[in-house]
Every structure is written in structure tokens, then in C-alpha cells.
Short mmCIF file of C-alpha atoms in Angstrom, two decimals:
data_model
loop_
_atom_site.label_atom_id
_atom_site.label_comp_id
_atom_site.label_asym_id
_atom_site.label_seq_id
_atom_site.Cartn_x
_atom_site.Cartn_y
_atom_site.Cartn_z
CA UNK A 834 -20.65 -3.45 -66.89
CA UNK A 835 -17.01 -3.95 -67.73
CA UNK A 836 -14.93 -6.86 -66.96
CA UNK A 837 -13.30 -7.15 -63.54
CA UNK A 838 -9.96 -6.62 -63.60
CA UNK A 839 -8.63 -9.41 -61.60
CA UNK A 840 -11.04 -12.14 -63.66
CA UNK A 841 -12.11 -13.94 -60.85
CA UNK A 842 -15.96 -15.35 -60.57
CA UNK A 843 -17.60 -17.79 -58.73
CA UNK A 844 -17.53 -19.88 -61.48
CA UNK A 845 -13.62 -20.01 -61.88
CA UNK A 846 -13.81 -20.91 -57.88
CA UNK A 847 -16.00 -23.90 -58.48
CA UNK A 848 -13.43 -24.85 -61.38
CA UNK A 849 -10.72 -24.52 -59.27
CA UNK A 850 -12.65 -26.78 -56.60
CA UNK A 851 -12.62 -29.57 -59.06
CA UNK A 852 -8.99 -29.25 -60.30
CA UNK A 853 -8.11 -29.99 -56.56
CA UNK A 854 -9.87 -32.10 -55.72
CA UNK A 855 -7.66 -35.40 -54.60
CA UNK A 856 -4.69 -32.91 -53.67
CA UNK A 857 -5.91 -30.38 -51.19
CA UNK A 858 -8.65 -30.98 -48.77
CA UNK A 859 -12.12 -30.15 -47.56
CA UNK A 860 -10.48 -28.07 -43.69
CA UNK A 861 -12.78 -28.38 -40.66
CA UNK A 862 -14.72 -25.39 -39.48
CA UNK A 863 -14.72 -25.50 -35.64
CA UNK A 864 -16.49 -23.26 -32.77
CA UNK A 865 -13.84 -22.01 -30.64
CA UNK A 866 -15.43 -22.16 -27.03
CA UNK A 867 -13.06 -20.04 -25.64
CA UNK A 868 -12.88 -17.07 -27.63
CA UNK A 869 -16.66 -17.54 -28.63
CA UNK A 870 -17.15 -16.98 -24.20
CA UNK A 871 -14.36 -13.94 -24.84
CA UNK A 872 -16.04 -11.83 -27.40
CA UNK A 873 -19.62 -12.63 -26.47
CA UNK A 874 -20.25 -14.16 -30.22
CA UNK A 875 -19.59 -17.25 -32.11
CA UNK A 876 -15.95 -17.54 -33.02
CA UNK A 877 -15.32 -20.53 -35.78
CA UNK A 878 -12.14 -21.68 -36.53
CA UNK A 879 -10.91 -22.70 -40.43
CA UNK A 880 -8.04 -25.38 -40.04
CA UNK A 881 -6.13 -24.55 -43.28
CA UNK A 882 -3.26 -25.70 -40.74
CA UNK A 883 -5.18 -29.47 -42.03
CA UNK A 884 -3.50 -29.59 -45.33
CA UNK A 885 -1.31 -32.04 -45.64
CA UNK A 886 1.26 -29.12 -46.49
CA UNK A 887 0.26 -27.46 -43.40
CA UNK A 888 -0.96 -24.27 -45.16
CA UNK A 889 -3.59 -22.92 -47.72
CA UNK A 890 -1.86 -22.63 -50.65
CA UNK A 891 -1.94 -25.94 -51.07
CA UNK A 892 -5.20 -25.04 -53.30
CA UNK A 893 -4.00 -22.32 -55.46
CA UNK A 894 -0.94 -23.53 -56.71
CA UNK A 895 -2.66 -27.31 -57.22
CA UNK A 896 -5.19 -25.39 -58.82
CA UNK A 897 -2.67 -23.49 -61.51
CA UNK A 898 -0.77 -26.20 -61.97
CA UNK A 899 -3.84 -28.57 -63.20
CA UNK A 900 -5.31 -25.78 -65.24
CA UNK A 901 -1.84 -25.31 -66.76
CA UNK A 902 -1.66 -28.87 -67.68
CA UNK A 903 -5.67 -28.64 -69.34
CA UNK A 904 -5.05 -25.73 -71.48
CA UNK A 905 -1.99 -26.75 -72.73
CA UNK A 906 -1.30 -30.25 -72.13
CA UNK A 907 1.83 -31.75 -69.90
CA UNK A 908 4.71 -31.12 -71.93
CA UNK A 909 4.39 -27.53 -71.70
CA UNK A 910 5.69 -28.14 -68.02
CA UNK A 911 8.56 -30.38 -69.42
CA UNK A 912 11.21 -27.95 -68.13
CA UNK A 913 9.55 -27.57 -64.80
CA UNK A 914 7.56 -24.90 -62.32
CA UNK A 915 9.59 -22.62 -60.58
CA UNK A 916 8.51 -20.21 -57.75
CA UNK A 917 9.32 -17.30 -55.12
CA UNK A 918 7.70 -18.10 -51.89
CA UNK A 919 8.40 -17.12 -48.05
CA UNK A 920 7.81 -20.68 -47.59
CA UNK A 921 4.44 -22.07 -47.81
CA UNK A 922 3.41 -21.30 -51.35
CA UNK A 923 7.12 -22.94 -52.04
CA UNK A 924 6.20 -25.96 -50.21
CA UNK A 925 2.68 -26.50 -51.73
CA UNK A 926 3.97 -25.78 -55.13
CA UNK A 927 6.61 -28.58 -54.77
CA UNK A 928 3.85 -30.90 -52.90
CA UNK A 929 1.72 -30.36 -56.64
CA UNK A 930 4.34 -30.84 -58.57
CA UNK A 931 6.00 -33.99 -57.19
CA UNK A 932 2.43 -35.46 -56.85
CA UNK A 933 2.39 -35.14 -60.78
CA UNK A 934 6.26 -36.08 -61.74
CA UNK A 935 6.91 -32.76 -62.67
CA UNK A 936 10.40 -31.05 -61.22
CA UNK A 937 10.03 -27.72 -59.17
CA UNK A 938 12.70 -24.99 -57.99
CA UNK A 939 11.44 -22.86 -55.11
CA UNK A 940 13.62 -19.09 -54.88
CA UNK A 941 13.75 -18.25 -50.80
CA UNK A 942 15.09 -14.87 -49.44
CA UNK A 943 17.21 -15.35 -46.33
CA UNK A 944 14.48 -13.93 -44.05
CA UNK A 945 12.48 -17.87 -45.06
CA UNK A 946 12.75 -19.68 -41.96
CA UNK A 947 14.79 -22.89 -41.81
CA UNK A 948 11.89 -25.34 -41.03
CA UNK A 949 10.29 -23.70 -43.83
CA UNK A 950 13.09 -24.45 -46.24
CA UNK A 951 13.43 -28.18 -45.00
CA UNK A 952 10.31 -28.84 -45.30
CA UNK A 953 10.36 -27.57 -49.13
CA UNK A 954 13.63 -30.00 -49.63
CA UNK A 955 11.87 -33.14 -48.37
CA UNK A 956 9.55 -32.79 -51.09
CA UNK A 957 12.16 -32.77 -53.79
CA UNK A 958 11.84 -29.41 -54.90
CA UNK A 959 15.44 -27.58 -56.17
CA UNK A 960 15.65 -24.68 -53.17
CA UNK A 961 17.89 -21.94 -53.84
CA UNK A 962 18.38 -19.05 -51.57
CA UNK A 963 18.77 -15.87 -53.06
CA UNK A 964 18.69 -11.56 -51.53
CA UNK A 965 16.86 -10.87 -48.29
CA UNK A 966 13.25 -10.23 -49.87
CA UNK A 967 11.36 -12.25 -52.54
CA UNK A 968 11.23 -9.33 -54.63
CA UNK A 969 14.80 -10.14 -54.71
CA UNK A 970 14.18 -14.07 -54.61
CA UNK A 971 11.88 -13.46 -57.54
CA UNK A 972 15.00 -11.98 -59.92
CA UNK A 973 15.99 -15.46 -59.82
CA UNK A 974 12.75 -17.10 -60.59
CA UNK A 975 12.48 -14.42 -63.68
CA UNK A 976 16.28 -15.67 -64.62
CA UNK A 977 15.18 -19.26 -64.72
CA UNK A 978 11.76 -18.40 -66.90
CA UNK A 979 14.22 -16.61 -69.55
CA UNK A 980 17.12 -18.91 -69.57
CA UNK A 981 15.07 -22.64 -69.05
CA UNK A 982 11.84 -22.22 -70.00
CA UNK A 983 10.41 -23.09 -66.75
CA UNK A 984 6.72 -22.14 -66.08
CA UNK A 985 6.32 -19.67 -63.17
CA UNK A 986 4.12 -20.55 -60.71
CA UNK A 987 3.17 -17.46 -58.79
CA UNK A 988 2.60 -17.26 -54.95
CA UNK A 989 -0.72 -14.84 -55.36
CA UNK A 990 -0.78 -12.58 -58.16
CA UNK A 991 -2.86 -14.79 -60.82
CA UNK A 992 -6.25 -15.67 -61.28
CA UNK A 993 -5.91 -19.28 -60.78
CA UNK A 994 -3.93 -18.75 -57.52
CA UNK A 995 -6.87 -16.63 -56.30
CA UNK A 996 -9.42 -18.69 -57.30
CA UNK A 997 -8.00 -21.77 -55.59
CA UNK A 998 -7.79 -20.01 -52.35
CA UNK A 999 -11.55 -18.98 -53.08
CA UNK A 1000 -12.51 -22.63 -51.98
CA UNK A 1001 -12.10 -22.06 -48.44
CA UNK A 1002 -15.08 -19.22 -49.06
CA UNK A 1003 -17.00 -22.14 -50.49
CA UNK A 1004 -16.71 -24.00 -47.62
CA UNK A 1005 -16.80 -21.30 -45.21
CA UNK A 1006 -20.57 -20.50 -47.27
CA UNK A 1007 -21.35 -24.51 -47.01
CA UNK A 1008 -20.83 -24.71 -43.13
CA UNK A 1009 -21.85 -21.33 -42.24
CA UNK A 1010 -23.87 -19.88 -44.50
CA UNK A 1011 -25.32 -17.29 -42.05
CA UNK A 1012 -21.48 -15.60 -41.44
CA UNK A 1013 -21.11 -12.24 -40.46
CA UNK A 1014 -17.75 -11.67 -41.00
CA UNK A 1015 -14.57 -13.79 -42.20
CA UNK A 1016 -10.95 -11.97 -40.66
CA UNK A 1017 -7.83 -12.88 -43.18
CA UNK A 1018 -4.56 -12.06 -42.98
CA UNK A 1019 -3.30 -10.09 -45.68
CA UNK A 1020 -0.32 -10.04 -48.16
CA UNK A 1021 -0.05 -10.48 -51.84
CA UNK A 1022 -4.10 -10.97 -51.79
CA UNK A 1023 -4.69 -13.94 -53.47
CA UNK A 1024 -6.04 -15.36 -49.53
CA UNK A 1025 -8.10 -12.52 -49.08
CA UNK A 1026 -9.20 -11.90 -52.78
CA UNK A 1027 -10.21 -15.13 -53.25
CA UNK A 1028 -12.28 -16.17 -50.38
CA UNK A 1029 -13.73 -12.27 -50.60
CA UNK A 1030 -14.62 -13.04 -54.00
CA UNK A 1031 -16.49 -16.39 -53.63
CA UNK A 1032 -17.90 -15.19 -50.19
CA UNK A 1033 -19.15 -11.65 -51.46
CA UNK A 1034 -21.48 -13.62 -54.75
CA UNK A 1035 -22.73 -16.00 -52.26
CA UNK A 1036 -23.36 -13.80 -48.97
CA UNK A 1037 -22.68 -9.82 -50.56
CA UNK A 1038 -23.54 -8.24 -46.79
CA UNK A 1039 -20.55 -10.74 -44.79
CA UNK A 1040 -18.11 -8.70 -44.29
CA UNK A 1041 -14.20 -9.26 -45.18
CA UNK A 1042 -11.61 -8.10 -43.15
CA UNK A 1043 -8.08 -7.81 -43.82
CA UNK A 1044 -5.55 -8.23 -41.24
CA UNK A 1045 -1.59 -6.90 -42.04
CA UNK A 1046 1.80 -6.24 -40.42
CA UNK A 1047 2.44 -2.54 -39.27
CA UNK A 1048 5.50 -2.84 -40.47
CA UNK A 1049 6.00 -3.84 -43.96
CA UNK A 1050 2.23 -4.38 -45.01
CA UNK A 1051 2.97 -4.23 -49.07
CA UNK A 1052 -1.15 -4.42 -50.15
CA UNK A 1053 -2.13 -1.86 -47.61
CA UNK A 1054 0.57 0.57 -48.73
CA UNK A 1055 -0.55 -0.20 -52.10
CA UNK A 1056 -4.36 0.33 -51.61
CA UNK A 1057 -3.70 3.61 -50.03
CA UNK A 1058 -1.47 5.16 -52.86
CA UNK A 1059 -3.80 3.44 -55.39
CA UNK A 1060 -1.19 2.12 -57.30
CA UNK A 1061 1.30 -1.11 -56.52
CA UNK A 1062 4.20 0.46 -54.13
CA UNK A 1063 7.33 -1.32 -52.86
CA UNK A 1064 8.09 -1.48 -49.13
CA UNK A 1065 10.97 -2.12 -46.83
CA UNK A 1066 10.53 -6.25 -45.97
CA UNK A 1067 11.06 -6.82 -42.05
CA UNK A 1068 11.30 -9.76 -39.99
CA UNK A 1069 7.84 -10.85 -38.05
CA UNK A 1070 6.65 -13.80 -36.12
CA UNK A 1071 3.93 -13.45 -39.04
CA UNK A 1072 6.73 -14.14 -41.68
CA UNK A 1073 4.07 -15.54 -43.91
CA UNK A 1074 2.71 -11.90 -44.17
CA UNK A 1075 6.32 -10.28 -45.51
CA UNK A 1076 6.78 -9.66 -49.63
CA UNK A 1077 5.47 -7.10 -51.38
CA UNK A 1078 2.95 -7.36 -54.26
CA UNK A 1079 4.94 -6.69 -57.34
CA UNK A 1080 4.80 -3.35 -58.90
CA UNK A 1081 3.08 -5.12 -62.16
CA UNK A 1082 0.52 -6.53 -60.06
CA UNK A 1083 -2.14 -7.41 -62.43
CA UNK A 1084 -4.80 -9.35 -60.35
CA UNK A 1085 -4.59 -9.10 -56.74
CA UNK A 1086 -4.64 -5.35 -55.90
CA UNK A 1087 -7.79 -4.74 -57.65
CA UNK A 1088 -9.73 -7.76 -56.26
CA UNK A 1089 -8.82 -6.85 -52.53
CA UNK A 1090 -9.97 -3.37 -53.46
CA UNK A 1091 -13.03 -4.67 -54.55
CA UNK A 1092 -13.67 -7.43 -51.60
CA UNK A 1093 -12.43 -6.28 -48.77
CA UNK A 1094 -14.80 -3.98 -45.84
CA UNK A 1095 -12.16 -3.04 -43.77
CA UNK A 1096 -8.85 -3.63 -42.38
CA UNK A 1097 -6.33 -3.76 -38.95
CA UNK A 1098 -2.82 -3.52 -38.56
CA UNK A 1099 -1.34 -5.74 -35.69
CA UNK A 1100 1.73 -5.87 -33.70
CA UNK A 1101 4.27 -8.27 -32.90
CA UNK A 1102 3.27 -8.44 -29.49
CA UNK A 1103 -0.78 -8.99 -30.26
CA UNK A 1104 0.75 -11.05 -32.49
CA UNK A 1105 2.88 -13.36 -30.16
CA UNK A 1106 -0.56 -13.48 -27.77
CA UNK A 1107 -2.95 -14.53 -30.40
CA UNK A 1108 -0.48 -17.37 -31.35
CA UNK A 1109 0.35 -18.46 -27.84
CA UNK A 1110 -3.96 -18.12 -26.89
CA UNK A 1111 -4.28 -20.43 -29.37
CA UNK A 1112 -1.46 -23.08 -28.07
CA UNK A 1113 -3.15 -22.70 -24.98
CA UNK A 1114 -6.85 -23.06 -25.50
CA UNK A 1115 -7.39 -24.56 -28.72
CA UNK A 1116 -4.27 -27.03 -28.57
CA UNK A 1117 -3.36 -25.99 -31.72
CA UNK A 1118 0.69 -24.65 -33.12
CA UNK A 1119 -0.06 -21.95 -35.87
CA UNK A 1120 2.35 -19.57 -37.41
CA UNK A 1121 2.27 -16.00 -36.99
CA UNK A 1122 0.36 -15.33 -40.28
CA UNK A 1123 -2.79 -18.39 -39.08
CA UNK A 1124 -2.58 -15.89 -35.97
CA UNK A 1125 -3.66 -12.41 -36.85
CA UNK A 1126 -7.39 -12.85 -37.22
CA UNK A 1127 -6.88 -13.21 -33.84
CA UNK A 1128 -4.45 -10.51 -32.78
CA UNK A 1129 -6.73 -7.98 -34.39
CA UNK A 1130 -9.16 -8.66 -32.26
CA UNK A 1131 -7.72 -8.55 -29.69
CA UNK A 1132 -5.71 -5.29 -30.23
CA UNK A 1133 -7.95 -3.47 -31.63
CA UNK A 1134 -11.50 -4.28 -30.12
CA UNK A 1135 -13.13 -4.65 -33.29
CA UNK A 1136 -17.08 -4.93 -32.05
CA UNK A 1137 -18.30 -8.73 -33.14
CA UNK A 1138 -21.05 -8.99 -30.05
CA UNK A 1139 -23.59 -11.33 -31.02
CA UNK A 1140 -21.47 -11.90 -34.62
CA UNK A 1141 -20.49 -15.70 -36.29
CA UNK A 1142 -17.42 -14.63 -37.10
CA UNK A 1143 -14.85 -17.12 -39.00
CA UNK A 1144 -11.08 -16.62 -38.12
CA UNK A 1145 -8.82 -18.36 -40.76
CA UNK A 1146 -5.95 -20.35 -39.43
CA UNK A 1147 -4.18 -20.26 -42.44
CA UNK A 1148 -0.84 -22.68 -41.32
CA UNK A 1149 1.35 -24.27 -39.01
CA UNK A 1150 4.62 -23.83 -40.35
CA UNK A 1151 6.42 -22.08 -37.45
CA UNK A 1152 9.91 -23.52 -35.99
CA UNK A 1153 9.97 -23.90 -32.38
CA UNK A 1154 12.39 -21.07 -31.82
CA UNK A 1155 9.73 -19.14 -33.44
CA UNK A 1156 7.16 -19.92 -30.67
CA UNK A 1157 10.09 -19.54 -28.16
CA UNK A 1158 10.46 -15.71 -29.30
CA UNK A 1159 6.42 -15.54 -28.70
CA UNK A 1160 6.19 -16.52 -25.45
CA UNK A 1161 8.59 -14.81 -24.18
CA UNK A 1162 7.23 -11.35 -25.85
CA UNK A 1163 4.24 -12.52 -23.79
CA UNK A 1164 6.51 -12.84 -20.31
CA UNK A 1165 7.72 -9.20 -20.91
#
């Protein structure tokens, strides 16, 4: 059998588990009782919104960054990690870095939300705005590589980034081993991929959906023409779901092909429900993109009767202006 493409095992998972270990942390798995009563089956939460950057990627880019420093010892990061993000792959990547002495700059479109970018600054991290996508944000990054030898850490299209986010299918396989289905958002992949990937060698017949933007969904678009494709970024309440997936994607496209059952598109009005349900009856403030699981099944009836389903909250970065714009899509 040949090698997958994208090079991510269980094994490099329960690497990437160690490297983190100390940075990011073990997220509670909770029964929702509402929704559980709603769609007549057990509805579990993941609290990636637990990290103490608020988000998952908190455990790929500790992982890469620790794995860098392994292979190749510390002074290859001398002239510092630099990174495109829409804002929380930015902020974990500075969280890493700064936990280790080690300077980061972070390259944000203008679509990045404020909060987003403040939160990135109060770590320490250089920000520097740049275009009104990260593919443009990421002509920057690609600048500083050439010009200062910094070492790019990328927001999902690497092993190590996918592998780290594979931990929460660890511990989605340690608390619930009996899962029928796990429902991700989905944008560059490494979220999906990952979790897919150390779910599917566990548990092969749980089933991994994929939740995207209509509008704007780069991986979908890219699974369907079989080949990376660029697409038109637009602003969403799921902001965390905008980028595309780089037309020399190397990792990610072939390990969501390979991982993932089926998929939903949602609106921004399922969208602004799902986030202000889960205000409401789960007391807890999650971003558009931590939202979607939700939204999509809601939206789209997707038949989970009898299911344990696992929903992954993936963060809590959204401004208040943000959940504003939500509720009052819900008024209309």
C-alpha cells in the first residue's frame, strides 16, 4: 500500500500529544441536555473554547513548534516563527512561542476581527495587517521567510499542525469510545483531518462530518474540482471558517478526502441561531466557527435519532458586536 499523502498516523497523533503536553490542555466532553432532548440522541459537547487561548489550535501550532525545536534544535528558530492566521491560529502560535522565548509575527487580513487582533498583541507577538484575505496576508509571511529567515508556522496545511489537532480525536475516543459521529467545521482541514485521522484508526465506522460556509467554503470547492482552487473570501459570523487552502496544498486536501463521510453547508442565519442556542442553553459565548456543528443540524435535519454524536466547540473568540449582529439576524 503506498504512503498516504498527507503523512499523518496515529502514531504522529500520540507524538504530538506528548509535545503538548504542559501547553494545551486535556477539553471537557459534556452531554448537552438540551439539544440531547432536541434531536432525540446524545449530543456531547468538546470545549476547545477551554484552552487557555480560547481555541484549538492551541495544539497544532504547540505541537510544530516543539517538533521544530527536536529535529533541529532551538537556534534554528533564532530569527523567529511567523504566521498567517484569521486570528486564532495567530494567537496560539504567539501563546507557543512566548511560552518558549522565542519572537513571533502574526500576518492578519483586514477581514480579522479586532478582538482577535488584540488578543494576538497582548501576547507579544509582532501583528501586521496586510490585503483583505490571508492568501494575501500570507505574501507577507512568504516575504519575511525570504528576507529574515523566519520559520513559518502554518495555520493547517502541515503534518504536525494536523496531527496536533488529532488529540481532540484521542480524547473524543477516551471519553466516548462508542461515538457515532463527530460534526467539525471545516476550512484549511487540519481540524477535520486530524481528529478524522486519529478517530477513523481507532473507531473506522464513526462517522466525520464536515461543516462549511456557503459562501466562500475553500476545501469544499477544492474537493469537488479535485484539485486545490481559490475562492472569493467573504465576511461571516463564522470568520474562523474564511481562507482558502493554498493552491500548493500538500497535506490537508488529501487527508479530508480520505476522512471525511459527508458534509453540510450552513448559512449565516443557522449560523447566528446555533451560536445564540448555545448562549442560551448551555451558558456558553462561542464564535461562529465553535457554532456550525450545530447550525447544520439544525438546517439541514441531518438524522442522528438514537446517535452519540460529538459537536466540537472549537473557540470563543467572538467580539461582542459580533454576537450583537447574531441576535439580531435571529429577531428578523
Amino acid at each position: 500500500m503506498s504512503q498516504p499523502q498527507h503523512d499523518v498516523s496515529l502514531a504522529s497523533v500520540y507524538q504530538a500529544r506528548r509535545r503538548i503536553a504542559g501547553q494545551a490542555v486535556r477539553t471537557p466532553l459534556v452531554r448537552s441536555h438540551a439539544l440531547s432532548e432536541r434531536f432525540d440522541a446524545e449530543i456531547l459537547l468538546k470545549l476547545e473554547t477551554q484552552q487557555p487561548t480560547g481555541a484549538f489550535k492551541l495544539r497544532g501550532a504547540a505541537n510544530m513548534i516543539a517538533a521544530l525545536i527536536e529535529r533541529h534544535g532551538r537556534d534554528a528558530l533564532e530569527a523567529g516563527v511567523v504566521t498567517a492566521s484569521t486570528g486564532n491560529h495567530g494567537r496560539a502560535v504567539a501563546f507557543a512561542a512566548s511560552r518558549l522565548g522565542i519572537a513571533a509575527t502574526i500576518c492578519l487580513s483586514r477581514l480579522v476581527p479586532a478582538n482577535k487582533v488584540a488578543a494576538i498583541e497582548a501576547l507579544g507577538a509582532e501583528v501586521r495587517r496586510v490585503g483583505e484575505s490571508q492568501d494575501e496576508a500570507f505574501g507577507e509571511v512568504e516575504r519575511l521567510v525570504s528576507e529574515r529567515g523566519m520559520t513559518l508556522i502554518p495555520p493547517f496545511d502541515d503534518p504536525l499542525i494536523a496531527a496536533g489537532q488529532g488529540t481532540i480525536g484521542l480524547e473524543l475516543m477516551e471519553d466516548a469510545p462508542d461515538l457515532d459521529r463527530v460534526i467539525v467545521g471545516l476550512s484549511g482541514g487540519g481540524l477535520l483531518g486530524g481528529i478524522g485521522a486519529a478517530v477513523k484508526a481507532i473507531r473506522p465506522e464513526t462517522r466525520i462530518t464536515g461543516v462549511s460556509l456557503t459562501h466562500g467554503a475553500a476545501m469544499w470547492e477544492s474537493l469537488q474540482a479535485e484539485r486545490p482552487v481559490a475562492v472569493e473570501e467573504v465576511a461571516s459570523l463564522a470568520d474562523s471558517l474564511g481562507g482558502g487552502i493554498g493552491l500548493d496544498n500538500r497535506c490537508t486536501l488529501s487527508l479530508v478526502r480520505e476522512v471525511m463521510d459527508d458534509h453540510y453547508q450552513v448559512s449565516e442565519v443557522a449560523i447566528a441561531h446555533a451560536m445564540v442556542d448555545i448562549l442560551e442553553h448551555e451558558k456558553l459565548l462561542v464564535e461562529g466557527a465553535a457554532a456550525v456543528g450545530l447550525a447544520a443540524l439544525a438546517e439541514h435535519g441531518i438524522q442522528v435519532r438514537g446517535q452519540r454524536v460529538a459537536l466540537i466547540l472549537s473557540g470563543n473568540g467572538v467580539a461582542l458586536e459580533t454576537l450583537d449582529r447574531a441576535r439580531a439576524m435571529c429577531r428578523r
